[in-house]
Each structure stands twice: as C-alpha cells, then as structure tokens.
C-alpha cells in the first residue's frame, strides 16, 4: 500500500511551462517491514531445518551412536562430523544418542547465516554412512518428507 511506503518530500513548480515535480521518499517503516519479513522467512527456514534434524535423528538406527552423532548442517560441501563406530561400545541408549545427535544439529542450525549463504549441506560423515543408508534409507526419508519444502 503506497501511503505506508512513500511520503511526499517536495512539490515543485518548474519554469513558465508549469511543469510539476514530486519527489517521494521511501519511509523507514518500509525497511523495517522488509527486515521483519526477512527475519520471519529465516525463522521459517530454520524451523524446517529443525524438523529435518528431528526426523533424521529419530529414524536413524543406533548401535554405538557414531552414525546418529555424525550428522551436520553446514554451508559448504564439507563432510562435517564423522565418527567411526570402531572400538566403541555397542547397544548404546538409543534415545540418549539421538538426543546428542539432535543437539549437535541444533548447534549447527543456530550458527547458519541464511542471509549470506543460500544453500545448506546436510551430511553424515561417519565412515559407515553409506552402509546405513543402504539399509535404513535415512536420507531418502528426509528427502521425501522435506525435499520440496526447503
């Protein structure tokens, strides 16, 4: 709505031909609204990323906890976290390990600067990630649920 965005700064009569000129200034309220909208959009994207994190950690299998705690969300294609299950005790508490994995992803999400970075890489750098994906399809589940909404 124009009156909320623009305000008339000058009204000038030019020369004998009676030309008129009006200069408009974009109100500060416009920029405040744009900033609020940007924040709202960023919050919405981060909420969706939290949903991705919750889903991935809740559907992940847990034995040693290495896989579920190796997820990361970064602004580059780096492999992020990668924990091996080698020499780790088996049959760990599934809920505890999933909470640990979710907490790590929540940290990642909190540090994302979505205004600067336009893409986020969700990865699992554990050495056995491909084996887990073949059997449990964690990334396939995430992609099917959120691939179009992000």
C-alpha positions in Angstrom: 0.0 0.0 0.0 1.7 3.1 -1.2 0.9 5.6 1.6 2.7 3.3 4.1 5.7 3.1 1.9 6.1 6.5 0.3 5.9 10.0 1.6 5.9 13.2 -0.5 9.1 15.2 0.1 8.8 18.1 -2.4 6.3 19.6 -4.7 7.8 22.0 -7.2 6.5 24.2 -9.9 9.2 24.5 -12.6 9.5 27.5 -15.0 6.8 29.1 -17.2 5.5 25.8 -18.6 4.0 25.0 -15.2 5.7 21.5 -15.1 5.3 19.9 -11.7 7.6 17.5 -9.9 7.0 15.4 -6.8 9.8 13.6 -5.1 9.0 10.6 -2.9 11.0 9.2 -0.1 10.7 5.6 0.9 9.7 5.6 4.6 11.8 3.9 7.2 8.8 1.8 8.1 9.1 0.1 4.7 12.7 -1.0 5.5 11.6 -2.1 9.0 8.8 -4.2 7.4 11.3 -5.8 4.9 13.7 -6.6 7.8 10.9 -8.1 9.8 9.8 -10.2 6.8 13.3 -11.4 6.2 13.6 -12.5 9.8 10.3 -14.3 9.6 11.4 -16.1 6.5 14.7 -17.0 8.1 13.0 -18.3 11.2 10.6 -20.4 9.0 13.6 -21.9 7.1 15.3 -22.7 10.4 12.1 -24.3 11.8 12.1 -26.5 8.7 15.7 -27.4 9.2 14.9 -28.3 12.8 12.2 -30.6 11.5 14.8 -32.2 9.2 17.1 -32.7 12.1 14.4 -34.2 14.3 13.4 -36.6 11.6 16.9 -37.7 10.7 17.9 -38.4 14.3 14.6 -40.1 15.2 14.7 -42.6 12.2 18.4 -43.3 12.5 19.5 -46.7 13.8 21.6 -46.6 16.9 24.2 -49.2 18.0 27.3 -47.3 19.0 25.8 -43.9 18.4 28.5 -43.0 15.9 26.1 -42.6 12.9 23.4 -40.5 14.6 26.0 -38.2 16.1 27.8 -37.7 12.7 25.1 -35.6 11.1 25.9 -32.0 10.3 24.4 -29.0 8.5 26.9 -26.7 7.0 27.1 -24.0 4.4 29.7 -25.9 2.4 30.1 -29.4 1.0 32.5 -30.5 3.7 31.7 -33.8 5.3 31.2 -32.2 8.6 31.3 -34.6 11.6 32.4 -38.1 11.1 32.7 -40.6 13.9 33.7 -44.1 13.5 31.9 -46.9 15.4 35.2 -48.8 15.6 36.2 -49.7 19.2 33.0 -48.1 20.6 30.7 -49.9 23.0 27.6 -51.3 21.3 24.0 -51.3 22.3 24.0 -47.7 23.5 20.9 -46.0 24.8 19.1 -45.0 21.6 17.2 -42.1 23.0 20.3 -40.6 24.6 22.4 -40.9 21.4 19.6 -39.5 19.3 19.4 -36.5 21.7 23.1 -36.0 21.4 22.8 -36.1 17.6 19.9 -33.6 17.6 21.8 -31.3 20.0 24.7 -31.2 17.5 22.4 -30.4 14.6 20.7 -27.7 16.6 24.1 -26.1 17.2 24.8 -26.2 13.5 21.4 -24.6 12.7 21.9 -21.8 15.3 25.2 -20.8 13.5 23.8 -20.8 10.0 23.7 -17.3 8.4 20.9 -17.7 5.9 21.2 -14.1 4.7 24.8 -14.8 3.4 24.5 -18.4 2.5 21.8 -19.6 0.1 22.4 -23.3 0.5 22.9 -25.8 3.3 24.5 -29.1 3.0 23.1 -31.8 5.3 25.5 -34.7 5.6 26.7 -37.6 7.6 30.4 -38.1 7.6 30.6 -41.4 9.5 32.7 -44.0 7.7 29.7 -46.4 7.6 27.1 -43.8 6.4 26.6 -45.4 3.0 26.0 -48.8 4.6 23.5 -47.3 7.0 21.8 -45.5 4.1 21.5 -48.7 2.0 19.8 -50.5 4.9 17.8 -47.7 6.6 17.3 -45.0 3.9 17.6 -42.1 6.4 18.5 -39.5 3.7 15.8 -40.9 1.4 13.2 -40.4 4.1 14.4 -36.9 4.8 14.4 -36.1 1.1 10.9 -37.5 0.6 9.5 -35.5 3.5 11.3 -32.2 3.1 12.9 -32.1 -0.4 10.3 -29.9 -1.9 9.7 -27.7 1.1 13.2 -26.5 1.6 
